[in-house]
Amino acid sequence: EKHLSPFMNELGYDGMYKQKSSEFMGQYGKVDGCAAFWKRNKFIMTENYSIEFNEIARQEAAKRGLDESEIRKFMNRLSRDNIAQIIVLESLARPSGASGRSSSRSSLCVVNTHLYSNHQRADVKLWQTMNLMRDVQQFVSSRDTALIMCGDFNSEPQSAVYEYLVSGSIEGEHYPELDTCDNTSTNNGNAVRVLPPNLRSIVHDVDLASMMSTVLGSEPHFTNFTAKFKGTLDYIFYTPSRLRIMAATSIPDEQDIRAICGEGLPSTCYPSDHMMLCCDVAMIQSGSGSILSMGRGSVASNAANNGTMRGLISQQPMKSKGPLRIA
């Protein structure tokens, strides 16, 4: 709010910031969160909501009828302060070919999140994603809107989280790590699971695809580049029936990063250990098929703890091969 928002404001962007909860980290923990920005001459915000996974965990514990000991163990596993944003933007431009006051403006729902980072808590990340998609599905099903969902999901492409997002379900037997129930056992030996017993029941009906995978044919080899870990954790998902990907900026080659920055990021050239994901997107007008170009740099999102820009803007220096385009 003190640095990024004024900078973006000077560039013509309005924005919203949601700070993470502070129950787990405490008042002396990291003060980070999620932010979304949009060009004020392109969009106007019409709705703004936030999701606090701590609060969802409390509500679920109450519904389960757990005793005091079970509630404490349940909350200790799930209270990680992670949050999500849901923002609805209305385009100020008319679709191509539309005229007159009767023409409706296009709507875009932007969801921005940062999931739990502990690689040993795959069940927590899937639980957060499951609850995120429940709210997103309920939200977009009642509105005529395109959807972009982006963030640091702290989950690789072979994870249950990724499969669930892009396919709408998971094959439970492929993910033995989801059976982890440490820190949730009750005194009588019965486990308090955070996930449903039947993992095949975890489903959603939102048609999602990955922007980078659509352009590149697969996810990038990495979006997080450190000395100890190099892998893909960040994604931009979208609804293919409502959005068309026009171009995407490629991720720099590993050898180029090493030549400039050494074994890991951040560095003076790359101010975050996460790479920027950048795509140009056009909106498809519902019912007409008309295309509305959003323009380069129309929307941006940021996981404020690491400075990673995700969306449709490029503000971070990149040594890339340039844009890859789809015909």
mmCIF file of C-alpha atoms in Angstrom:
data_model
loop_
_atom_site.group_PDB
_atom_site.id
_atom_site.type_symbol
_atom_site.label_atom_id
_atom_site.label_comp_id
_atom_site.label_asym_id
_atom_site.label_seq_id
_atom_site.Cartn_x
_atom_site.Cartn_y
_atom_site.Cartn_z
ATOM 1 C CA GLU A 1 0.000 0.000 0.000
ATOM 2 C CA LYS A 2 2.912 2.348 0.659
ATOM 3 C CA HIS A 3 4.990 1.408 -2.372
ATOM 4 C CA LEU A 4 3.299 -0.734 -5.007
ATOM 5 C CA SER A 5 -0.103 0.973 -5.014
ATOM 6 C CA PRO A 6 1.227 4.543 -5.525
ATOM 7 C CA PHE A 7 3.556 3.291 -8.265
ATOM 8 C CA MET A 8 0.744 1.497 -10.082
ATOM 9 C CA ASN A 9 -1.578 4.463 -9.554
ATOM 10 C CA GLU A 10 0.841 6.706 -11.433
ATOM 11 C CA LEU A 11 0.710 4.239 -14.317
ATOM 12 C CA GLY A 12 -3.076 4.510 -14.488
ATOM 13 C CA TYR A 13 -4.094 1.524 -12.368
ATOM 14 C CA ASP A 14 -6.602 1.186 -9.565
ATOM 15 C CA GLY A 15 -6.193 -1.750 -7.218
ATOM 16 C CA MET A 16 -7.271 -3.728 -4.175
ATOM 17 C CA TYR A 17 -5.060 -5.325 -1.512
ATOM 18 C CA LYS A 18 -6.019 -8.064 0.945
ATOM 19 C CA GLN A 19 -3.609 -8.787 3.786
ATOM 20 C CA LYS A 20 -3.270 -12.332 5.052
ATOM 21 C CA SER A 21 -4.789 -13.267 8.385
ATOM 22 C CA SER A 22 -2.431 -13.072 11.363
ATOM 23 C CA GLU A 23 -3.673 -15.856 13.637
ATOM 24 C CA PHE A 24 -0.978 -18.376 12.736
ATOM 25 C CA MET A 25 1.997 -16.045 12.228
ATOM 26 C CA GLY A 26 0.921 -13.542 14.904
ATOM 27 C CA GLN A 27 1.347 -9.792 14.854
ATOM 28 C CA TYR A 28 5.087 -10.137 14.346
ATOM 29 C CA GLY A 29 4.764 -12.521 11.409
ATOM 30 C CA LYS A 30 4.985 -11.675 7.718
ATOM 31 C CA VAL A 31 2.721 -8.830 6.659
ATOM 32 C CA ASP A 32 1.954 -9.988 3.135
ATOM 33 C CA GLY A 33 -1.096 -10.728 1.088
ATOM 34 C CA CYS A 34 -2.580 -10.492 -2.404
ATOM 35 C CA ALA A 35 -3.247 -7.503 -4.639
ATOM 36 C CA ALA A 36 -4.986 -6.996 -7.973
ATOM 37 C CA PHE A 37 -4.709 -3.969 -10.271
ATOM 38 C CA TRP A 38 -6.620 -2.882 -13.371
ATOM 39 C CA LYS A 39 -6.369 -0.015 -15.845
ATOM 40 C CA ARG A 40 -8.923 2.587 -14.780
ATOM 41 C CA ASN A 41 -9.533 3.636 -18.384
ATOM 42 C CA LYS A 42 -10.363 0.010 -19.302
ATOM 43 C CA PHE A 43 -12.317 -1.353 -16.329
ATOM 44 C CA ILE A 44 -14.420 -0.372 -13.368
ATOM 45 C CA MET A 45 -14.672 -2.620 -10.309
ATOM 46 C CA THR A 46 -18.253 -3.621 -9.520
ATOM 47 C CA GLU A 47 -17.754 -6.291 -6.833
ATOM 48 C CA ASN A 48 -15.001 -7.149 -4.370
ATOM 49 C CA TYR A 49 -14.868 -10.072 -1.928
ATOM 50 C CA SER A 50 -12.230 -11.883 0.082
ATOM 51 C CA ILE A 51 -11.873 -15.451 1.330
ATOM 52 C CA GLU A 52 -10.140 -16.241 4.620
ATOM 53 C CA PHE A 53 -9.372 -19.949 4.880
ATOM 54 C CA ASN A 54 -8.998 -19.705 8.670
ATOM 55 C CA GLU A 55 -12.625 -18.664 8.929
ATOM 56 C CA ILE A 56 -13.750 -21.466 6.615
ATOM 57 C CA ALA A 57 -11.879 -23.938 8.837
ATOM 58 C CA ARG A 58 -13.679 -22.619 11.927
ATOM 59 C CA GLN A 59 -17.057 -22.976 10.237
ATOM 60 C CA GLU A 60 -16.253 -26.512 9.098
ATOM 61 C CA ALA A 61 -15.070 -27.543 12.570
ATOM 62 C CA ALA A 62 -18.376 -26.324 14.021
ATOM 63 C CA LYS A 63 -20.390 -28.251 11.402
ATOM 64 C CA ARG A 64 -18.475 -31.456 12.139
ATOM 65 C CA GLY A 65 -19.448 -31.339 15.786
ATOM 66 C CA LEU A 66 -15.873 -31.919 16.988
ATOM 67 C CA ASP A 67 -15.004 -31.849 20.662
ATOM 68 C CA GLU A 68 -12.570 -29.287 22.082
ATOM 69 C CA SER A 69 -9.493 -31.473 21.566
ATOM 70 C CA GLU A 70 -10.469 -32.358 17.991
ATOM 71 C CA ILE A 71 -11.197 -28.720 17.150
ATOM 72 C CA ARG A 72 -7.777 -27.683 18.423
ATOM 73 C CA LYS A 73 -6.003 -30.299 16.289
ATOM 74 C CA PHE A 74 -8.199 -29.551 13.260
ATOM 75 C CA MET A 75 -7.525 -25.821 13.472
ATOM 76 C CA ASN A 76 -3.822 -26.288 14.165
ATOM 77 C CA ARG A 77 -3.500 -28.037 10.820
ATOM 78 C CA LEU A 78 -5.645 -25.700 8.746
ATOM 79 C CA SER A 79 -5.057 -22.241 10.272
ATOM 80 C CA ARG A 80 -2.295 -20.975 7.989
ATOM 81 C CA ASP A 81 -3.536 -17.411 7.381
ATOM 82 C CA ASN A 82 -3.901 -17.879 3.614
ATOM 83 C CA ILE A 83 -6.487 -15.810 1.759
ATOM 84 C CA ALA A 84 -7.961 -15.206 -1.691
ATOM 85 C CA GLN A 85 -9.496 -12.260 -3.532
ATOM 86 C CA ILE A 86 -12.512 -12.254 -5.822
ATOM 87 C CA ILE A 87 -12.933 -9.095 -7.901
ATOM 88 C CA VAL A 88 -15.435 -8.410 -10.679
ATOM 89 C CA LEU A 89 -14.451 -5.891 -13.335
ATOM 90 C CA GLU A 90 -16.753 -4.404 -15.950
ATOM 91 C CA SER A 91 -15.221 -3.382 -19.250
ATOM 92 C CA LEU A 92 -15.714 0.255 -20.201
ATOM 93 C CA ALA A 93 -15.469 -0.638 -23.895
ATOM 94 C CA ARG A 94 -18.205 -2.057 -26.076
ATOM 95 C CA PRO A 95 -17.687 -5.383 -27.881
ATOM 96 C CA SER A 96 -16.650 -5.069 -31.510
ATOM 97 C CA GLY A 97 -19.696 -4.688 -33.708
ATOM 98 C CA ALA A 98 -21.939 -3.626 -30.819
ATOM 99 C CA SER A 99 -23.725 -0.299 -30.895
ATOM 100 C CA GLY A 100 -26.426 1.484 -29.025
ATOM 101 C CA ARG A 101 -27.293 1.562 -25.342
ATOM 102 C CA SER A 102 -28.789 -1.908 -25.402
ATOM 103 C CA SER A 103 -25.317 -3.469 -25.832
ATOM 104 C CA SER A 104 -24.084 -4.930 -22.583
ATOM 105 C CA ARG A 105 -20.533 -4.500 -21.361
ATOM 106 C CA SER A 106 -18.381 -7.555 -20.753
ATOM 107 C CA SER A 107 -17.595 -8.691 -17.232
ATOM 108 C CA LEU A 108 -14.410 -10.310 -15.915
ATOM 109 C CA CYS A 109 -14.026 -12.085 -12.573
ATOM 110 C CA VAL A 110 -10.435 -12.099 -11.287
ATOM 111 C CA VAL A 111 -9.514 -14.522 -8.495
ATOM 112 C CA ASN A 112 -6.125 -14.121 -6.843
ATOM 113 C CA THR A 113 -4.672 -16.370 -4.132
ATOM 114 C CA HIS A 114 -1.556 -17.594 -2.338
ATOM 115 C CA LEU A 115 -1.854 -21.109 -0.902
ATOM 116 C CA TYR A 116 0.059 -22.718 1.956
ATOM 117 C CA SER A 117 3.706 -23.414 1.144
ATOM 118 C CA ASN A 118 4.630 -26.460 3.265
ATOM 119 C CA HIS A 119 5.348 -29.317 0.825
ATOM 120 C CA GLN A 120 4.518 -31.861 3.539
ATOM 121 C CA ARG A 121 0.948 -30.544 3.853
ATOM 122 C CA ALA A 122 -0.508 -31.537 0.492
ATOM 123 C CA ASP A 123 -3.845 -32.203 2.185
ATOM 124 C CA VAL A 124 -4.004 -28.616 3.479
ATOM 125 C CA LYS A 125 -3.340 -27.165 0.033
ATOM 126 C CA LEU A 126 -5.990 -29.373 -1.549
ATOM 127 C CA TRP A 127 -8.438 -28.464 1.212
ATOM 128 C CA GLN A 128 -7.816 -24.766 0.534
ATOM 129 C CA THR A 129 -8.231 -25.279 -3.232
ATOM 130 C CA MET A 130 -11.408 -27.307 -2.743
ATOM 131 C CA ASN A 131 -12.979 -24.545 -0.663
ATOM 132 C CA LEU A 132 -11.745 -21.856 -3.037
ATOM 133 C CA MET A 133 -13.362 -23.605 -6.009
ATOM 134 C CA ARG A 134 -16.588 -24.144 -4.092
ATOM 135 C CA ASP A 135 -16.913 -20.386 -3.596
ATOM 136 C CA VAL A 136 -15.698 -19.534 -7.111
ATOM 137 C CA GLN A 137 -18.134 -21.962 -8.739
ATOM 138 C CA GLN A 138 -21.032 -20.601 -6.719
ATOM 139 C CA PHE A 139 -19.966 -17.071 -7.592
ATOM 140 C CA VAL A 140 -19.489 -17.381 -11.368
ATOM 141 C CA SER A 141 -22.503 -19.665 -11.888
ATOM 142 C CA SER A 142 -24.791 -16.806 -10.850
ATOM 143 C CA ARG A 143 -23.122 -14.241 -13.122
ATOM 144 C CA ASP A 144 -22.471 -13.851 -16.829
ATOM 145 C CA THR A 145 -18.723 -13.372 -16.556
ATOM 146 C CA ALA A 146 -15.388 -14.607 -17.809
ATOM 147 C CA LEU A 147 -12.957 -15.897 -15.189
ATOM 148 C CA ILE A 148 -9.230 -15.553 -14.585
ATOM 149 C CA MET A 149 -7.803 -17.306 -11.531
ATOM 150 C CA CYS A 150 -4.156 -16.739 -10.773
ATOM 151 C CA GLY A 151 -1.705 -17.042 -7.930
ATOM 152 C CA ASP A 152 1.005 -18.965 -6.162
ATOM 153 C CA PHE A 153 -0.636 -22.342 -5.618
ATOM 154 C CA ASN A 154 2.544 -23.856 -4.152
ATOM 155 C CA SER A 155 1.700 -27.017 -6.106
ATOM 156 C CA GLU A 156 3.503 -28.551 -9.070
ATOM 157 C CA PRO A 157 1.768 -29.725 -12.263
ATOM 158 C CA GLN A 158 1.808 -33.358 -11.107
ATOM 159 C CA SER A 159 0.032 -32.488 -7.865
ATOM 160 C CA ALA A 160 -3.537 -33.240 -6.834
ATOM 161 C CA VAL A 161 -4.224 -29.488 -6.658
ATOM 162 C CA TYR A 162 -3.314 -28.999 -10.319
ATOM 163 C CA GLU A 163 -5.254 -32.035 -11.531
ATOM 164 C CA TYR A 164 -8.294 -30.951 -9.553
ATOM 165 C CA LEU A 165 -8.217 -27.439 -10.991
ATOM 166 C CA VAL A 166 -7.834 -28.377 -14.668
ATOM 167 C CA SER A 167 -9.882 -31.594 -14.749
ATOM 168 C CA GLY A 168 -12.475 -30.909 -12.048
ATOM 169 C CA SER A 169 -11.676 -34.068 -10.063
ATOM 170 C CA ILE A 170 -8.761 -36.168 -8.789
ATOM 171 C CA GLU A 171 -7.714 -39.797 -8.865
ATOM 172 C CA GLY A 172 -7.106 -40.324 -5.159
ATOM 173 C CA GLU A 173 -4.882 -43.388 -5.454
ATOM 174 C CA HIS A 174 -2.289 -41.323 -7.344
ATOM 175 C CA TYR A 175 -1.570 -39.152 -4.324
ATOM 176 C CA PRO A 176 -0.554 -41.163 -1.247
ATOM 177 C CA GLU A 177 0.669 -37.960 0.401
ATOM 178 C CA LEU A 178 -2.968 -36.942 0.841
ATOM 179 C CA ASP A 179 -3.379 -39.709 3.408
ATOM 180 C CA THR A 180 -1.127 -37.761 5.771
ATOM 181 C CA CYS A 181 -2.967 -37.199 9.040
ATOM 182 C CA ASP A 182 -0.174 -36.241 11.411
ATOM 183 C CA ASN A 183 -1.079 -33.471 13.867
ATOM 184 C CA THR A 184 -4.764 -34.378 13.499
ATOM 185 C CA SER A 185 -4.953 -37.583 15.554
ATOM 186 C CA THR A 186 -7.298 -37.507 18.499
ATOM 187 C CA ASN A 187 -6.479 -38.910 21.910
ATOM 188 C CA ASN A 188 -8.472 -42.083 21.240
ATOM 189 C CA GLY A 189 -6.486 -42.821 18.087
ATOM 190 C CA ASN A 190 -9.190 -41.869 15.581
ATOM 191 C CA ALA A 191 -7.914 -39.471 12.940
ATOM 192 C CA VAL A 192 -9.617 -36.170 12.164
ATOM 193 C CA ARG A 193 -9.214 -35.866 8.415
ATOM 194 C CA VAL A 194 -9.330 -32.478 6.747
ATOM 195 C CA LEU A 195 -10.320 -34.045 3.392
ATOM 196 C CA PRO A 196 -13.381 -36.162 2.572
ATOM 197 C CA PRO A 197 -12.773 -39.931 2.997
ATOM 198 C CA ASN A 198 -13.592 -40.435 -0.693
ATOM 199 C CA LEU A 199 -11.263 -38.164 -2.632
ATOM 200 C CA ARG A 200 -13.250 -38.797 -5.824
ATOM 201 C CA SER A 201 -16.036 -36.738 -4.258
ATOM 202 C CA ILE A 202 -13.849 -33.616 -4.532
ATOM 203 C CA VAL A 203 -15.170 -32.135 -7.790
ATOM 204 C CA HIS A 204 -16.012 -28.821 -9.433
ATOM 205 C CA ASP A 205 -17.799 -27.858 -12.659
ATOM 206 C CA VAL A 206 -15.854 -24.751 -13.682
ATOM 207 C CA ASP A 207 -14.216 -25.146 -17.104
ATOM 208 C CA LEU A 208 -10.606 -24.130 -16.431
ATOM 209 C CA ALA A 209 -7.419 -24.261 -18.494
ATOM 210 C CA SER A 210 -3.926 -22.944 -17.898
ATOM 211 C CA MET A 211 -2.916 -19.949 -20.008
ATOM 212 C CA MET A 212 0.771 -20.843 -20.107
ATOM 213 C CA SER A 213 0.051 -24.482 -20.930
ATOM 214 C CA THR A 214 -2.320 -23.393 -23.699
ATOM 215 C CA VAL A 215 0.414 -21.298 -25.304
ATOM 216 C CA LEU A 216 3.480 -23.432 -24.605
ATOM 217 C CA GLY A 217 1.857 -26.861 -24.845
ATOM 218 C CA SER A 218 2.861 -27.570 -21.238
ATOM 219 C CA GLU A 219 3.604 -25.652 -18.081
ATOM 220 C CA PRO A 220 6.977 -23.849 -17.853
ATOM 221 C CA HIS A 221 9.856 -25.878 -16.424
ATOM 222 C CA PHE A 222 9.876 -23.516 -13.463
ATOM 223 C CA THR A 223 8.215 -20.403 -12.100
ATOM 224 C CA ASN A 224 10.118 -20.529 -8.789
ATOM 225 C CA PHE A 225 13.913 -20.454 -9.036
ATOM 226 C CA THR A 226 15.995 -20.731 -5.873
ATOM 227 C CA ALA A 227 19.207 -22.466 -4.909
ATOM 228 C CA LYS A 228 17.262 -25.283 -3.199
ATOM 229 C CA PHE A 229 14.172 -25.551 -5.408
ATOM 230 C CA LYS A 230 13.349 -25.001 -9.045
ATOM 231 C CA GLY A 231 9.846 -25.857 -10.167
ATOM 232 C CA THR A 232 6.445 -24.606 -11.321
ATOM 233 C CA LEU A 233 4.159 -23.324 -8.567
ATOM 234 C CA ASP A 234 2.431 -20.329 -10.181
ATOM 235 C CA TYR A 235 -0.392 -20.404 -12.717
ATOM 236 C CA ILE A 236 -2.963 -18.318 -14.569
ATOM 237 C CA PHE A 237 -6.152 -20.335 -15.129
ATOM 238 C CA TYR A 238 -9.001 -19.108 -17.317
ATOM 239 C CA THR A 239 -12.336 -20.064 -18.858
ATOM 240 C CA PRO A 240 -11.620 -20.979 -22.531
ATOM 241 C CA SER A 241 -15.221 -20.405 -23.616
ATOM 242 C CA ARG A 242 -15.052 -16.750 -22.559
ATOM 243 C CA LEU A 243 -11.421 -15.747 -23.084
ATOM 244 C CA ARG A 244 -8.966 -16.100 -25.950
ATOM 245 C CA ILE A 245 -5.206 -16.091 -25.262
ATOM 246 C CA MET A 246 -3.509 -13.910 -27.869
ATOM 247 C CA ALA A 247 0.122 -14.101 -26.677
ATOM 248 C CA ALA A 248 2.304 -15.002 -23.709
ATOM 249 C CA THR A 249 5.788 -14.004 -22.629
ATOM 250 C CA SER A 250 8.118 -16.978 -22.320
ATOM 251 C CA ILE A 251 10.010 -17.820 -19.140
ATOM 252 C CA PRO A 252 13.785 -17.145 -19.368
ATOM 253 C CA ASP A 253 16.052 -20.143 -19.883
ATOM 254 C CA GLU A 254 17.717 -21.616 -16.818
ATOM 255 C CA GLN A 255 21.208 -21.149 -18.265
ATOM 256 C CA ASP A 256 20.497 -17.472 -18.914
ATOM 257 C CA ILE A 257 19.394 -16.932 -15.333
ATOM 258 C CA ARG A 258 22.417 -18.790 -13.970
ATOM 259 C CA ALA A 259 24.774 -16.757 -16.143
ATOM 260 C CA ILE A 260 23.394 -13.502 -14.770
ATOM 261 C CA CYS A 261 22.237 -14.375 -11.267
ATOM 262 C CA GLY A 262 23.989 -17.557 -10.162
ATOM 263 C CA GLU A 263 22.259 -20.488 -8.488
ATOM 264 C CA GLY A 264 19.097 -18.807 -7.318
ATOM 265 C CA LEU A 265 16.844 -15.782 -7.159
ATOM 266 C CA PRO A 266 16.093 -13.066 -6.150
ATOM 267 C CA SER A 267 18.832 -10.868 -7.572
ATOM 268 C CA THR A 268 19.374 -7.336 -8.813
ATOM 269 C CA CYS A 269 18.016 -8.412 -12.227
ATOM 270 C CA TYR A 270 15.092 -10.456 -10.895
ATOM 271 C CA PRO A 271 13.639 -8.924 -7.706
ATOM 272 C CA SER A 272 11.642 -12.057 -6.850
ATOM 273 C CA ASP A 273 12.428 -15.758 -6.626
ATOM 274 C CA HIS A 274 9.236 -16.279 -8.666
ATOM 275 C CA MET A 275 9.108 -15.553 -12.373
ATOM 276 C CA MET A 276 6.549 -13.223 -13.901
ATOM 277 C CA LEU A 277 3.719 -14.792 -15.922
ATOM 278 C CA CYS A 278 2.347 -12.468 -18.595
ATOM 279 C CA CYS A 279 -0.391 -13.060 -21.191
ATOM 280 C CA ASP A 280 -2.412 -10.959 -23.623
ATOM 281 C CA VAL A 281 -6.097 -11.883 -23.486
ATOM 282 C CA ALA A 282 -9.233 -11.024 -25.456
ATOM 283 C CA MET A 283 -12.742 -11.428 -24.054
ATOM 284 C CA ILE A 284 -15.399 -13.321 -26.002
ATOM 285 C CA GLN A 285 -18.791 -11.673 -25.721
ATOM 286 C CA SER A 286 -21.334 -14.132 -24.312
ATOM 287 C CA GLY A 287 -23.910 -15.263 -26.874
ATOM 288 C CA SER A 288 -22.451 -13.314 -29.788
ATOM 289 C CA GLY A 289 -18.901 -14.544 -30.223
ATOM 290 C CA SER A 290 -17.701 -10.939 -30.568
ATOM 291 C CA ILE A 291 -14.105 -10.331 -29.479
ATOM 292 C CA LEU A 292 -13.185 -7.525 -27.096
ATOM 293 C CA SER A 293 -9.457 -6.918 -26.836
ATOM 294 C CA MET A 294 -8.490 -6.029 -23.286
ATOM 295 C CA GLY A 295 -5.248 -4.403 -24.339
ATOM 296 C CA ARG A 296 -1.774 -5.062 -23.036
ATOM 297 C CA GLY A 297 -1.357 -4.306 -19.362
ATOM 298 C CA SER A 298 -5.071 -4.121 -18.566
ATOM 299 C CA VAL A 299 -5.082 -6.334 -15.466
ATOM 300 C CA ALA A 300 -2.355 -7.421 -13.067
ATOM 301 C CA SER A 301 -2.228 -9.415 -9.875
ATOM 302 C CA ASN A 302 0.470 -9.720 -7.296
ATOM 303 C CA ALA A 303 1.290 -12.078 -4.435
ATOM 304 C CA ALA A 304 2.564 -9.267 -2.283
ATOM 305 C CA ASN A 305 5.031 -11.302 -0.291
ATOM 306 C CA ASN A 306 7.324 -12.029 -3.226
ATOM 307 C CA GLY A 307 6.622 -9.320 -5.767
ATOM 308 C CA THR A 308 5.521 -11.705 -8.497
ATOM 309 C CA MET A 309 3.315 -10.073 -11.100
ATOM 310 C CA ARG A 310 0.752 -12.400 -12.617
ATOM 311 C CA GLY A 311 -1.794 -11.461 -15.230
ATOM 312 C CA LEU A 312 -1.706 -9.156 -18.206
ATOM 313 C CA ILE A 313 1.095 -6.709 -17.428
ATOM 314 C CA SER A 314 4.878 -6.720 -17.545
ATOM 315 C CA GLN A 315 6.623 -4.493 -15.013
ATOM 316 C CA GLN A 316 9.498 -6.755 -13.920
ATOM 317 C CA PRO A 317 12.753 -6.807 -15.923
ATOM 318 C CA MET A 318 12.963 -10.066 -17.882
ATOM 319 C CA LYS A 319 15.612 -11.592 -20.123
ATOM 320 C CA SER A 320 13.131 -13.523 -22.251
ATOM 321 C CA LYS A 321 12.877 -14.699 -25.820
ATOM 322 C CA GLY A 322 9.926 -12.417 -26.403
ATOM 323 C CA PRO A 323 6.225 -13.174 -26.821
ATOM 324 C CA LEU A 324 4.914 -16.472 -28.117
ATOM 325 C CA ARG A 325 1.769 -16.002 -30.163
ATOM 326 C CA ILE A 326 -1.197 -18.169 -31.024
ATOM 327 C CA ALA A 327 -2.799 -17.839 -34.440
#
